[in-house]
């Protein structure tokens, strides 16, 4: 393991958690969007997105960073849409129900808190690595 690999690993985690927070933010912003995408000529509500994280692939080259995390994909949640009775809504069906996005604000806030705490933990790890490198450089001084 190289001297700066811990910085690269923490940086990859920071990037992944930032994308996770961006995905959660998009879900919250579209929690009331009834026209998210056009499927077979009909509008469907916005569908909740989720990030899938995985370990970054290990490389056997000396110049490659080994370890870390990366976003492997962003998937759509297959939970059913919520039906809300609102006959005055322009997207209501003949019975007066509107399909609303499958976004649960409570789940999104929990996911956002988890991503924020992971982000903060990786900043703390970077600061600890920096402090260790500074102390290691001070060893030679005398």
Short mmCIF file of N, CA, C and O in Angstrom, two decimals:
data_model
loop_
_atom_site.label_atom_id
_atom_site.label_comp_id
_atom_site.label_asym_id
_atom_site.label_seq_id
_atom_site.Cartn_x
_atom_site.Cartn_y
_atom_site.Cartn_z
N UNK A 1 0.85 -1.18 0.00
CA UNK A 1 0.00 0.00 0.00
C UNK A 1 0.89 1.23 0.00
O UNK A 1 1.83 1.34 0.77
N UNK A 2 0.57 2.15 -0.88
CA UNK A 2 1.35 3.38 -1.01
C UNK A 2 1.03 4.38 0.08
O UNK A 2 0.05 4.25 0.82
N UNK A 3 1.88 5.37 0.15
CA UNK A 3 1.75 6.38 1.19
C UNK A 3 0.46 7.19 1.08
O UNK A 3 -0.12 7.60 2.08
N UNK A 4 -0.01 7.40 -0.14
CA UNK A 4 -1.19 8.24 -0.34
C UNK A 4 -2.45 7.44 -0.69
O UNK A 4 -3.48 8.02 -1.01
N UNK A 5 -2.37 6.11 -0.64
CA UNK A 5 -3.54 5.30 -0.99
C UNK A 5 -4.73 5.57 -0.08
O UNK A 5 -5.88 5.53 -0.52
N UNK A 6 -4.48 5.85 1.19
CA UNK A 6 -5.61 6.13 2.09
C UNK A 6 -6.37 7.38 1.66
O UNK A 6 -7.59 7.45 1.79
N UNK A 7 -5.64 8.36 1.10
CA UNK A 7 -6.32 9.57 0.59
C UNK A 7 -7.18 9.22 -0.62
O UNK A 7 -8.31 9.71 -0.74
N UNK A 8 -6.65 8.39 -1.50
CA UNK A 8 -7.41 8.01 -2.70
C UNK A 8 -8.65 7.19 -2.34
O UNK A 8 -9.72 7.37 -2.93
N UNK A 9 -8.49 6.31 -1.35
CA UNK A 9 -9.63 5.49 -0.93
C UNK A 9 -10.72 6.37 -0.32
O UNK A 9 -11.90 6.26 -0.66
N UNK A 10 -10.33 7.29 0.56
CA UNK A 10 -11.31 8.20 1.17
C UNK A 10 -11.92 9.11 0.12
O UNK A 10 -13.12 9.41 0.17
N UNK A 11 -11.11 9.55 -0.84
CA UNK A 11 -11.64 10.42 -1.90
C UNK A 11 -12.68 9.69 -2.75
O UNK A 11 -13.70 10.27 -3.13
N UNK A 12 -12.45 8.40 -3.03
CA UNK A 12 -13.43 7.64 -3.81
C UNK A 12 -14.74 7.51 -3.02
O UNK A 12 -15.83 7.59 -3.60
N UNK A 13 -14.63 7.35 -1.70
CA UNK A 13 -15.83 7.26 -0.88
C UNK A 13 -16.56 8.60 -0.83
O UNK A 13 -17.79 8.64 -0.87
N UNK A 14 -15.82 9.69 -0.76
CA UNK A 14 -16.44 11.02 -0.75
C UNK A 14 -17.21 11.25 -2.05
O UNK A 14 -18.34 11.75 -2.04
N UNK A 15 -16.62 10.87 -3.17
CA UNK A 15 -17.28 11.03 -4.47
C UNK A 15 -18.54 10.18 -4.54
O UNK A 15 -19.59 10.65 -5.01
N UNK A 16 -18.46 8.94 -4.06
CA UNK A 16 -19.63 8.05 -4.10
C UNK A 16 -20.75 8.56 -3.20
O UNK A 16 -21.92 8.53 -3.59
N UNK A 17 -20.40 9.04 -2.01
CA UNK A 17 -21.43 9.54 -1.11
C UNK A 17 -22.05 10.83 -1.62
O UNK A 17 -23.23 11.08 -1.40
N UNK A 18 -21.26 11.66 -2.30
CA UNK A 18 -21.82 12.88 -2.88
C UNK A 18 -22.85 12.52 -3.95
O UNK A 18 -23.93 13.11 -4.01
N UNK A 19 -22.55 11.51 -4.79
CA UNK A 19 -23.51 11.08 -5.80
C UNK A 19 -24.75 10.49 -5.14
O UNK A 19 -25.88 10.71 -5.61
N UNK A 20 -24.56 9.77 -4.05
CA UNK A 20 -25.71 9.22 -3.30
C UNK A 20 -26.58 10.35 -2.77
O UNK A 20 -27.82 10.30 -2.86
N UNK A 21 -25.95 11.42 -2.24
CA UNK A 21 -26.72 12.57 -1.75
C UNK A 21 -27.44 13.28 -2.90
O UNK A 21 -28.57 13.74 -2.74
N UNK A 22 -26.79 13.38 -4.05
CA UNK A 22 -27.44 13.99 -5.22
C UNK A 22 -28.67 13.19 -5.65
O UNK A 22 -29.69 13.77 -6.02
N UNK A 23 -28.56 11.87 -5.60
CA UNK A 23 -29.69 11.02 -5.98
C UNK A 23 -30.85 11.20 -5.01
O UNK A 23 -32.00 11.31 -5.42
N UNK A 24 -30.54 11.24 -3.72
CA UNK A 24 -31.59 11.46 -2.71
C UNK A 24 -32.23 12.83 -2.91
O UNK A 24 -33.45 12.97 -2.83
N UNK A 25 -31.42 13.84 -3.21
CA UNK A 25 -31.95 15.19 -3.44
C UNK A 25 -32.91 15.20 -4.63
O UNK A 25 -33.96 15.85 -4.58
N UNK A 26 -32.56 14.48 -5.69
CA UNK A 26 -33.44 14.40 -6.86
C UNK A 26 -34.75 13.71 -6.49
O UNK A 26 -35.83 14.12 -6.95
N UNK A 27 -34.67 12.67 -5.67
CA UNK A 27 -35.90 11.98 -5.23
C UNK A 27 -36.80 12.92 -4.44
O UNK A 27 -38.01 12.96 -4.65
N UNK A 28 -36.21 13.66 -3.51
CA UNK A 28 -37.00 14.59 -2.70
C UNK A 28 -37.61 15.69 -3.57
O UNK A 28 -38.78 16.05 -3.41
N UNK A 29 -36.83 16.20 -4.51
CA UNK A 29 -37.32 17.28 -5.38
C UNK A 29 -38.47 16.81 -6.27
O UNK A 29 -39.33 17.62 -6.64
N UNK A 30 -38.51 15.52 -6.60
CA UNK A 30 -39.54 14.99 -7.50
C UNK A 30 -40.60 14.18 -6.78
O UNK A 30 -41.33 13.41 -7.42
N UNK A 31 -40.74 14.35 -5.48
CA UNK A 31 -41.68 13.56 -4.69
C UNK A 31 -43.14 13.80 -5.08
O UNK A 31 -44.00 12.98 -4.79
N UNK A 32 -43.42 14.90 -5.78
CA UNK A 32 -44.79 15.21 -6.19
C UNK A 32 -44.94 15.25 -7.72
O UNK A 32 -45.96 15.72 -8.22
N UNK A 33 -43.93 14.77 -8.44
CA UNK A 33 -43.94 14.85 -9.91
C UNK A 33 -44.76 13.70 -10.50
O UNK A 33 -44.36 12.54 -10.42
N UNK A 34 -45.90 14.03 -11.07
CA UNK A 34 -46.78 13.01 -11.63
C UNK A 34 -46.47 12.71 -13.10
O UNK A 34 -46.98 11.75 -13.64
N UNK A 35 -45.65 13.54 -13.72
CA UNK A 35 -45.27 13.31 -15.11
C UNK A 35 -43.75 13.21 -15.22
O UNK A 35 -43.07 14.13 -15.65
N UNK A 36 -43.24 12.06 -14.82
CA UNK A 36 -41.81 11.86 -14.79
C UNK A 36 -41.23 11.35 -16.09
O UNK A 36 -40.16 11.77 -16.52
N UNK A 37 -41.92 10.39 -16.73
CA UNK A 37 -41.42 9.84 -17.99
C UNK A 37 -42.60 9.36 -18.83
O UNK A 37 -43.65 8.99 -18.33
N UNK A 38 -42.37 9.38 -20.12
CA UNK A 38 -43.40 8.96 -21.09
C UNK A 38 -43.15 7.50 -21.45
O UNK A 38 -42.09 7.15 -21.96
N UNK A 39 -44.12 6.62 -21.14
CA UNK A 39 -44.02 5.20 -21.43
C UNK A 39 -45.22 4.79 -22.26
O UNK A 39 -46.36 4.92 -21.82
N UNK A 40 -44.96 4.30 -23.47
CA UNK A 40 -46.03 3.86 -24.38
C UNK A 40 -47.10 4.92 -24.59
O UNK A 40 -48.30 4.64 -24.58
N UNK A 41 -46.67 6.17 -24.71
CA UNK A 41 -47.59 7.26 -24.97
C UNK A 41 -48.33 7.79 -23.76
O UNK A 41 -49.15 8.68 -23.89
N UNK A 42 -48.05 7.25 -22.57
CA UNK A 42 -48.71 7.72 -21.34
C UNK A 42 -47.66 8.17 -20.34
O UNK A 42 -46.60 7.57 -20.22
N UNK A 43 -48.01 9.22 -19.61
CA UNK A 43 -47.10 9.73 -18.59
C UNK A 43 -47.13 8.84 -17.37
O UNK A 43 -48.18 8.45 -16.90
N UNK A 44 -45.94 8.54 -16.85
CA UNK A 44 -45.79 7.79 -15.61
C UNK A 44 -45.21 8.74 -14.56
O UNK A 44 -44.46 9.65 -14.89
N UNK A 45 -45.51 8.52 -13.29
CA UNK A 45 -44.93 9.37 -12.24
C UNK A 45 -43.41 9.16 -12.17
O UNK A 45 -42.88 8.18 -12.69
N UNK A 46 -42.76 10.08 -11.51
CA UNK A 46 -41.33 9.94 -11.25
C UNK A 46 -41.11 8.65 -10.47
O UNK A 46 -41.89 8.30 -9.59
N UNK A 47 -40.05 7.94 -10.78
CA UNK A 47 -39.71 6.70 -10.09
C UNK A 47 -38.47 6.94 -9.23
O UNK A 47 -37.48 7.49 -9.71
N UNK A 48 -38.54 6.53 -8.00
CA UNK A 48 -37.43 6.70 -7.05
C UNK A 48 -36.16 6.02 -7.57
O UNK A 48 -36.19 4.92 -8.08
N UNK A 49 -35.04 6.72 -7.43
CA UNK A 49 -33.74 6.20 -7.85
C UNK A 49 -32.92 5.85 -6.61
O UNK A 49 -33.04 6.48 -5.57
N UNK A 50 -32.07 4.84 -6.75
CA UNK A 50 -31.19 4.41 -5.66
C UNK A 50 -29.80 4.13 -6.23
O UNK A 50 -29.67 3.62 -7.34
N UNK A 51 -28.77 4.48 -5.47
CA UNK A 51 -27.40 4.20 -5.89
C UNK A 51 -26.96 2.86 -5.32
O UNK A 51 -27.30 2.51 -4.20
N UNK A 52 -26.20 2.13 -6.12
CA UNK A 52 -25.64 0.86 -5.69
C UNK A 52 -24.13 1.05 -5.61
O UNK A 52 -23.49 1.37 -6.60
N UNK A 53 -23.59 0.88 -4.40
CA UNK A 53 -22.15 1.04 -4.18
C UNK A 53 -21.49 -0.32 -4.17
O UNK A 53 -22.07 -1.31 -3.73
N UNK A 54 -20.25 -0.35 -4.65
CA UNK A 54 -19.48 -1.58 -4.60
C UNK A 54 -18.01 -1.25 -4.40
O UNK A 54 -17.58 -0.11 -4.60
N UNK A 55 -17.26 -2.25 -4.00
CA UNK A 55 -15.83 -2.08 -3.82
C UNK A 55 -15.19 -1.83 -5.17
O UNK A 55 -15.54 -2.47 -6.16
N UNK A 56 -14.28 -0.87 -5.22
CA UNK A 56 -13.57 -0.60 -6.46
C UNK A 56 -12.67 -1.80 -6.77
O UNK A 56 -12.13 -2.43 -5.86
N UNK A 57 -12.52 -2.13 -8.03
CA UNK A 57 -11.72 -3.32 -8.38
C UNK A 57 -10.27 -3.17 -7.97
O UNK A 57 -9.69 -2.09 -8.03
N UNK A 58 -9.68 -4.28 -7.53
CA UNK A 58 -8.28 -4.31 -7.11
C UNK A 58 -7.42 -4.45 -8.36
O UNK A 58 -7.68 -5.28 -9.22
N UNK A 59 -6.39 -3.64 -8.44
CA UNK A 59 -5.49 -3.69 -9.60
C UNK A 59 -4.11 -4.13 -9.11
O UNK A 59 -3.67 -3.74 -8.04
N UNK A 60 -3.43 -4.89 -9.90
CA UNK A 60 -2.12 -5.40 -9.50
C UNK A 60 -0.98 -4.57 -10.05
O UNK A 60 0.16 -5.01 -10.04
N UNK A 61 -1.26 -3.37 -10.51
CA UNK A 61 -0.19 -2.50 -11.01
C UNK A 61 0.30 -1.63 -9.87
O UNK A 61 -0.44 -1.28 -8.96
N UNK A 62 1.56 -1.26 -9.93
CA UNK A 62 2.13 -0.43 -8.87
C UNK A 62 1.61 1.00 -8.90
O UNK A 62 1.51 1.65 -7.87
N UNK A 63 1.26 1.50 -10.08
CA UNK A 63 0.83 2.89 -10.19
C UNK A 63 -0.67 3.06 -10.01
O UNK A 63 -1.19 4.17 -10.07
N UNK A 64 -1.41 1.98 -9.77
CA UNK A 64 -2.86 2.06 -9.63
C UNK A 64 -3.25 2.14 -8.16
O UNK A 64 -2.59 1.58 -7.29
N UNK A 65 -4.31 2.85 -7.90
CA UNK A 65 -4.86 2.94 -6.54
C UNK A 65 -5.64 1.66 -6.29
O UNK A 65 -6.46 1.25 -7.09
N UNK A 66 -5.38 1.03 -5.17
CA UNK A 66 -6.08 -0.20 -4.84
C UNK A 66 -7.08 0.06 -3.72
O UNK A 66 -6.77 0.70 -2.74
N UNK A 67 -8.27 -0.46 -3.90
CA UNK A 67 -9.31 -0.31 -2.89
C UNK A 67 -10.18 0.91 -3.16
O UNK A 67 -10.07 1.58 -4.17
N UNK A 68 -11.07 1.14 -2.24
CA UNK A 68 -11.99 2.25 -2.38
C UNK A 68 -13.39 1.76 -2.71
O UNK A 68 -13.69 0.57 -2.63
N UNK A 69 -14.22 2.69 -3.06
CA UNK A 69 -15.61 2.39 -3.35
C UNK A 69 -16.00 3.14 -4.62
O UNK A 69 -15.40 4.16 -4.96
N UNK A 70 -17.00 2.61 -5.32
CA UNK A 70 -17.50 3.28 -6.50
C UNK A 70 -18.99 3.00 -6.64
O UNK A 70 -19.50 2.04 -6.08
N UNK A 71 -19.66 3.87 -7.37
CA UNK A 71 -21.08 3.65 -7.67
C UNK A 71 -21.13 2.74 -8.89
O UNK A 71 -20.63 3.10 -9.96
N UNK A 72 -21.68 1.55 -8.72
CA UNK A 72 -21.74 0.61 -9.84
C UNK A 72 -22.91 0.92 -10.77
O UNK A 72 -22.81 0.74 -11.97
N UNK A 73 -24.02 1.38 -10.19
CA UNK A 73 -25.17 1.73 -11.02
C UNK A 73 -26.18 2.53 -10.20
O UNK A 73 -26.13 2.54 -8.98
N UNK A 74 -27.06 3.19 -10.92
CA UNK A 74 -28.20 3.87 -10.30
C UNK A 74 -29.43 3.14 -10.82
O UNK A 74 -29.66 3.09 -12.03
N UNK A 75 -30.18 2.56 -9.90
CA UNK A 75 -31.34 1.75 -10.29
C UNK A 75 -32.63 2.44 -9.87
O UNK A 75 -32.63 3.33 -9.02
N UNK A 76 -33.71 2.02 -10.50
CA UNK A 76 -35.03 2.54 -10.15
C UNK A 76 -35.70 1.58 -9.17
O UNK A 76 -35.60 0.36 -9.33
N UNK A 77 -36.36 2.13 -8.17
CA UNK A 77 -37.09 1.35 -7.18
C UNK A 77 -38.33 0.76 -7.84
O UNK A 77 -39.05 1.45 -8.56
N UNK A 78 -38.56 -0.53 -7.60
CA UNK A 78 -39.73 -1.17 -8.23
C UNK A 78 -40.96 -1.19 -7.31
O UNK A 78 -41.92 -1.90 -7.58
N UNK A 79 -40.93 -0.39 -6.26
CA UNK A 79 -42.10 -0.27 -5.39
C UNK A 79 -43.26 0.33 -6.18
O UNK A 79 -43.04 1.15 -7.09
N UNK A 80 -44.48 -0.05 -5.86
CA UNK A 80 -45.62 0.48 -6.62
C UNK A 80 -45.83 1.97 -6.35
O UNK A 80 -45.44 2.49 -5.31
N UNK A 81 -46.43 2.62 -7.34
CA UNK A 81 -46.76 4.04 -7.17
C UNK A 81 -47.90 4.17 -6.17
O UNK A 81 -48.69 3.25 -5.98
N UNK A 82 -47.97 5.32 -5.53
CA UNK A 82 -49.04 5.58 -4.56
C UNK A 82 -50.26 6.12 -5.30
O UNK A 82 -50.13 6.97 -6.18
N UNK A 83 -51.43 5.65 -4.93
CA UNK A 83 -52.67 6.17 -5.50
C UNK A 83 -53.29 7.15 -4.52
O UNK A 83 -53.49 6.83 -3.35
N UNK A 84 -53.56 8.35 -5.00
CA UNK A 84 -54.14 9.41 -4.17
C UNK A 84 -55.42 9.87 -4.85
O UNK A 84 -55.45 10.14 -6.05
N UNK A 85 -56.48 9.94 -4.05
CA UNK A 85 -57.76 10.39 -4.60
C UNK A 85 -57.75 11.91 -4.71
O UNK A 85 -57.67 12.63 -3.70
N UNK A 86 -57.79 12.40 -5.94
CA UNK A 86 -57.83 13.83 -6.20
C UNK A 86 -58.47 14.02 -7.58
O UNK A 86 -57.77 14.17 -8.59
N UNK A 87 -59.79 14.02 -7.65
CA UNK A 87 -60.46 14.08 -8.96
C UNK A 87 -60.23 15.38 -9.72
O UNK A 87 -60.43 15.43 -10.93
N UNK A 88 -59.76 16.43 -9.05
CA UNK A 88 -59.52 17.70 -9.73
C UNK A 88 -58.13 17.79 -10.36
O UNK A 88 -57.83 18.76 -11.07
N UNK A 89 -57.29 16.82 -10.10
CA UNK A 89 -55.92 16.83 -10.63
C UNK A 89 -55.97 16.53 -12.13
O UNK A 89 -56.74 15.68 -12.59
N UNK A 90 -55.15 17.22 -12.94
CA UNK A 90 -55.17 16.97 -14.39
C UNK A 90 -54.74 15.56 -14.79
O UNK A 90 -55.09 15.10 -15.88
N UNK A 91 -54.02 14.85 -13.92
CA UNK A 91 -53.57 13.49 -14.24
C UNK A 91 -54.43 12.42 -13.59
O UNK A 91 -54.05 11.24 -13.57
N UNK A 92 -55.58 12.79 -13.07
CA UNK A 92 -56.46 11.82 -12.42
C UNK A 92 -57.08 10.89 -13.47
O UNK A 92 -57.37 11.29 -14.59
N UNK A 93 -57.27 9.62 -13.08
CA UNK A 93 -57.92 8.67 -13.99
C UNK A 93 -59.44 8.84 -13.90
O UNK A 93 -59.94 9.74 -13.21
N UNK A 94 -60.18 7.95 -14.58
CA UNK A 94 -61.63 8.09 -14.62
C UNK A 94 -62.29 7.91 -13.25
O UNK A 94 -63.40 8.36 -13.01
N UNK A 95 -61.59 7.26 -12.30
CA UNK A 95 -62.11 7.07 -10.94
C UNK A 95 -61.71 8.20 -10.01
O UNK A 95 -62.13 8.24 -8.86
N UNK A 96 -60.84 9.13 -10.47
CA UNK A 96 -60.42 10.26 -9.67
C UNK A 96 -59.10 10.05 -8.92
O UNK A 96 -58.72 10.86 -8.09
N UNK A 97 -58.40 8.94 -9.22
CA UNK A 97 -57.14 8.65 -8.55
C UNK A 97 -55.96 9.11 -9.39
O UNK A 97 -55.96 8.99 -10.62
N UNK A 98 -54.95 9.62 -8.70
CA UNK A 98 -53.72 10.07 -9.34
C UNK A 98 -52.59 9.16 -8.87
O UNK A 98 -52.46 8.89 -7.67
N UNK A 99 -51.78 8.69 -9.83
CA UNK A 99 -50.60 7.92 -9.46
C UNK A 99 -49.50 8.90 -9.05
O UNK A 99 -49.11 9.76 -9.83
N UNK A 100 -49.03 8.75 -7.82
CA UNK A 100 -47.97 9.60 -7.30
C UNK A 100 -46.67 8.81 -7.24
O UNK A 100 -46.69 7.58 -7.21
N UNK A 101 -45.53 9.50 -7.25
CA UNK A 101 -44.24 8.80 -7.21
C UNK A 101 -44.11 7.88 -5.99
O UNK A 101 -44.75 8.09 -4.96
N UNK A 102 -43.25 6.87 -6.13
CA UNK A 102 -43.02 5.91 -5.05
C UNK A 102 -41.92 6.40 -4.10
O UNK A 102 -41.17 5.62 -3.55
N UNK A 103 -41.86 7.70 -3.92
CA UNK A 103 -40.85 8.33 -3.04
C UNK A 103 -41.44 8.49 -1.65
O UNK A 103 -42.50 9.09 -1.49
N UNK A 104 -40.76 7.92 -0.66
CA UNK A 104 -41.14 8.06 0.74
C UNK A 104 -40.14 9.02 1.37
O UNK A 104 -38.95 8.71 1.48
N UNK A 105 -40.61 10.18 1.79
CA UNK A 105 -39.71 11.21 2.32
C UNK A 105 -38.96 10.74 3.56
O UNK A 105 -37.81 11.13 3.77
N UNK A 106 -39.57 9.89 4.38
CA UNK A 106 -38.89 9.38 5.56
C UNK A 106 -37.68 8.51 5.16
O UNK A 106 -36.59 8.66 5.70
N UNK A 107 -37.88 7.64 4.18
CA UNK A 107 -36.76 6.81 3.67
C UNK A 107 -35.66 7.69 3.10
O UNK A 107 -34.47 7.42 3.30
N UNK A 108 -36.06 8.71 2.38
CA UNK A 108 -35.06 9.59 1.75
C UNK A 108 -34.26 10.34 2.80
O UNK A 108 -33.04 10.49 2.66
N UNK A 109 -34.90 10.79 3.86
CA UNK A 109 -34.18 11.51 4.91
C UNK A 109 -33.21 10.57 5.65
O UNK A 109 -32.10 10.96 5.99
N UNK A 110 -33.63 9.34 5.88
CA UNK A 110 -32.75 8.36 6.53
C UNK A 110 -31.55 8.08 5.63
O UNK A 110 -30.40 8.02 6.09
N UNK A 111 -31.79 7.90 4.34
CA UNK A 111 -30.71 7.66 3.39
C UNK A 111 -29.76 8.86 3.31
O UNK A 111 -28.54 8.71 3.25
N UNK A 112 -30.33 10.06 3.35
CA UNK A 112 -29.51 11.27 3.32
C UNK A 112 -28.66 11.39 4.58
O UNK A 112 -27.48 11.76 4.51
N UNK A 113 -29.23 11.05 5.73
CA UNK A 113 -28.45 11.09 6.97
C UNK A 113 -27.31 10.08 6.94
O UNK A 113 -26.19 10.37 7.37
N UNK A 114 -27.57 8.88 6.40
CA UNK A 114 -26.53 7.87 6.30
C UNK A 114 -25.41 8.31 5.38
O UNK A 114 -24.22 8.13 5.68
N UNK A 115 -25.77 8.90 4.24
CA UNK A 115 -24.76 9.38 3.30
C UNK A 115 -23.95 10.52 3.90
O UNK A 115 -22.72 10.57 3.74
N UNK A 116 -24.61 11.40 4.62
CA UNK A 116 -23.92 12.53 5.26
C UNK A 116 -22.94 12.03 6.32
O UNK A 116 -21.79 12.50 6.38
N UNK A 117 -23.36 11.07 7.11
CA UNK A 117 -22.46 10.54 8.15
C UNK A 117 -21.29 9.78 7.53
O UNK A 117 -20.17 9.85 8.04
N UNK A 118 -21.53 9.06 6.45
CA UNK A 118 -20.43 8.38 5.76
C UNK A 118 -19.45 9.40 5.19
O UNK A 118 -18.23 9.19 5.24
N UNK A 119 -19.97 10.46 4.64
CA UNK A 119 -19.14 11.53 4.10
C UNK A 119 -18.27 12.12 5.21
O UNK A 119 -17.05 12.28 5.04
N UNK A 120 -18.89 12.43 6.34
CA UNK A 120 -18.14 13.00 7.47
C UNK A 120 -17.09 12.03 8.00
O UNK A 120 -15.98 12.44 8.38
N UNK A 121 -17.41 10.73 8.04
CA UNK A 121 -16.44 9.73 8.51
C UNK A 121 -15.23 9.67 7.59
O UNK A 121 -14.10 9.51 8.05
N UNK A 122 -15.46 9.81 6.30
CA UNK A 122 -14.33 9.77 5.37
C UNK A 122 -13.49 11.03 5.44
O UNK A 122 -12.28 10.98 5.24
N UNK A 123 -14.10 12.15 5.75
CA UNK A 123 -13.32 13.38 5.98
C UNK A 123 -12.45 13.20 7.22
O UNK A 123 -11.27 13.57 7.22
N UNK A 124 -13.01 12.59 8.26
CA UNK A 124 -12.23 12.33 9.48
C UNK A 124 -11.07 11.37 9.19
O UNK A 124 -9.96 11.57 9.70
N UNK A 125 -11.31 10.37 8.35
CA UNK A 125 -10.24 9.44 7.98
C UNK A 125 -9.13 10.16 7.20
O UNK A 125 -7.94 9.89 7.41
N UNK A 126 -9.53 11.06 6.31
CA UNK A 126 -8.53 11.83 5.56
C UNK A 126 -7.71 12.72 6.50
O UNK A 126 -6.49 12.82 6.36
N UNK A 127 -8.36 13.35 7.46
CA UNK A 127 -7.65 14.19 8.42
C UNK A 127 -6.70 13.38 9.28
O UNK A 127 -5.59 13.81 9.60
N UNK A 128 -7.11 12.16 9.66
CA UNK A 128 -6.23 11.29 10.45
C UNK A 128 -5.02 10.86 9.62
O UNK A 128 -3.89 10.84 10.13
N UNK A 129 -5.23 10.54 8.36
CA UNK A 129 -4.11 10.18 7.48
C UNK A 129 -3.15 11.34 7.32
O UNK A 129 -1.92 11.15 7.34
N UNK A 130 -3.71 12.53 7.17
CA UNK A 130 -2.86 13.73 7.04
C UNK A 130 -2.03 13.94 8.30
O UNK A 130 -0.83 14.22 8.23
N UNK A 131 -2.66 13.78 9.45
CA UNK A 131 -1.93 13.97 10.71
C UNK A 131 -0.81 12.93 10.86
O UNK A 131 0.28 13.26 11.32
N UNK A 132 -1.07 11.69 10.45
CA UNK A 132 -0.03 10.67 10.53
C UNK A 132 1.13 10.98 9.60
O UNK A 132 2.30 10.78 9.96
N UNK A 133 0.83 11.46 8.40
CA UNK A 133 1.91 11.80 7.47
C UNK A 133 2.74 12.98 8.00
O UNK A 133 3.98 12.99 7.87
N UNK A 134 2.08 13.95 8.59
CA UNK A 134 2.81 15.09 9.17
C UNK A 134 3.72 14.61 10.29
O UNK A 134 4.89 15.00 10.37
N UNK A 135 3.22 13.75 11.16
CA UNK A 135 4.04 13.21 12.27
C UNK A 135 5.21 12.38 11.72
O UNK A 135 6.31 12.43 12.26
N UNK A 136 4.95 11.62 10.65
CA UNK A 136 6.04 10.81 10.06
C UNK A 136 7.13 11.69 9.49
O UNK A 136 8.32 11.35 9.59
N UNK A 137 6.76 12.82 8.91
CA UNK A 137 7.77 13.73 8.36
C UNK A 137 8.54 14.43 9.48
O UNK A 137 9.68 14.81 9.29
N UNK A 138 7.96 14.57 10.65
CA UNK A 138 8.63 15.21 11.77
C UNK A 138 9.65 14.29 12.43
O UNK A 138 10.51 14.74 13.19
N UNK A 139 9.58 13.00 12.16
CA UNK A 139 10.49 12.03 12.77
C UNK A 139 11.95 12.35 12.38
O UNK A 139 12.85 12.27 13.19
N UNK A 140 12.14 12.70 11.13
CA UNK A 140 13.49 12.99 10.63
C UNK A 140 14.08 14.27 11.15
O UNK A 140 15.29 14.48 11.09
N UNK A 141 13.24 15.15 11.65
CA UNK A 141 13.76 16.43 12.19
C UNK A 141 14.37 16.18 13.56
O UNK A 141 13.92 15.38 14.33
N UNK A 142 15.33 16.88 13.83
CA UNK A 142 15.86 16.61 15.15
C UNK A 142 16.70 17.66 15.65
O UNK A 142 17.30 18.10 16.38
#
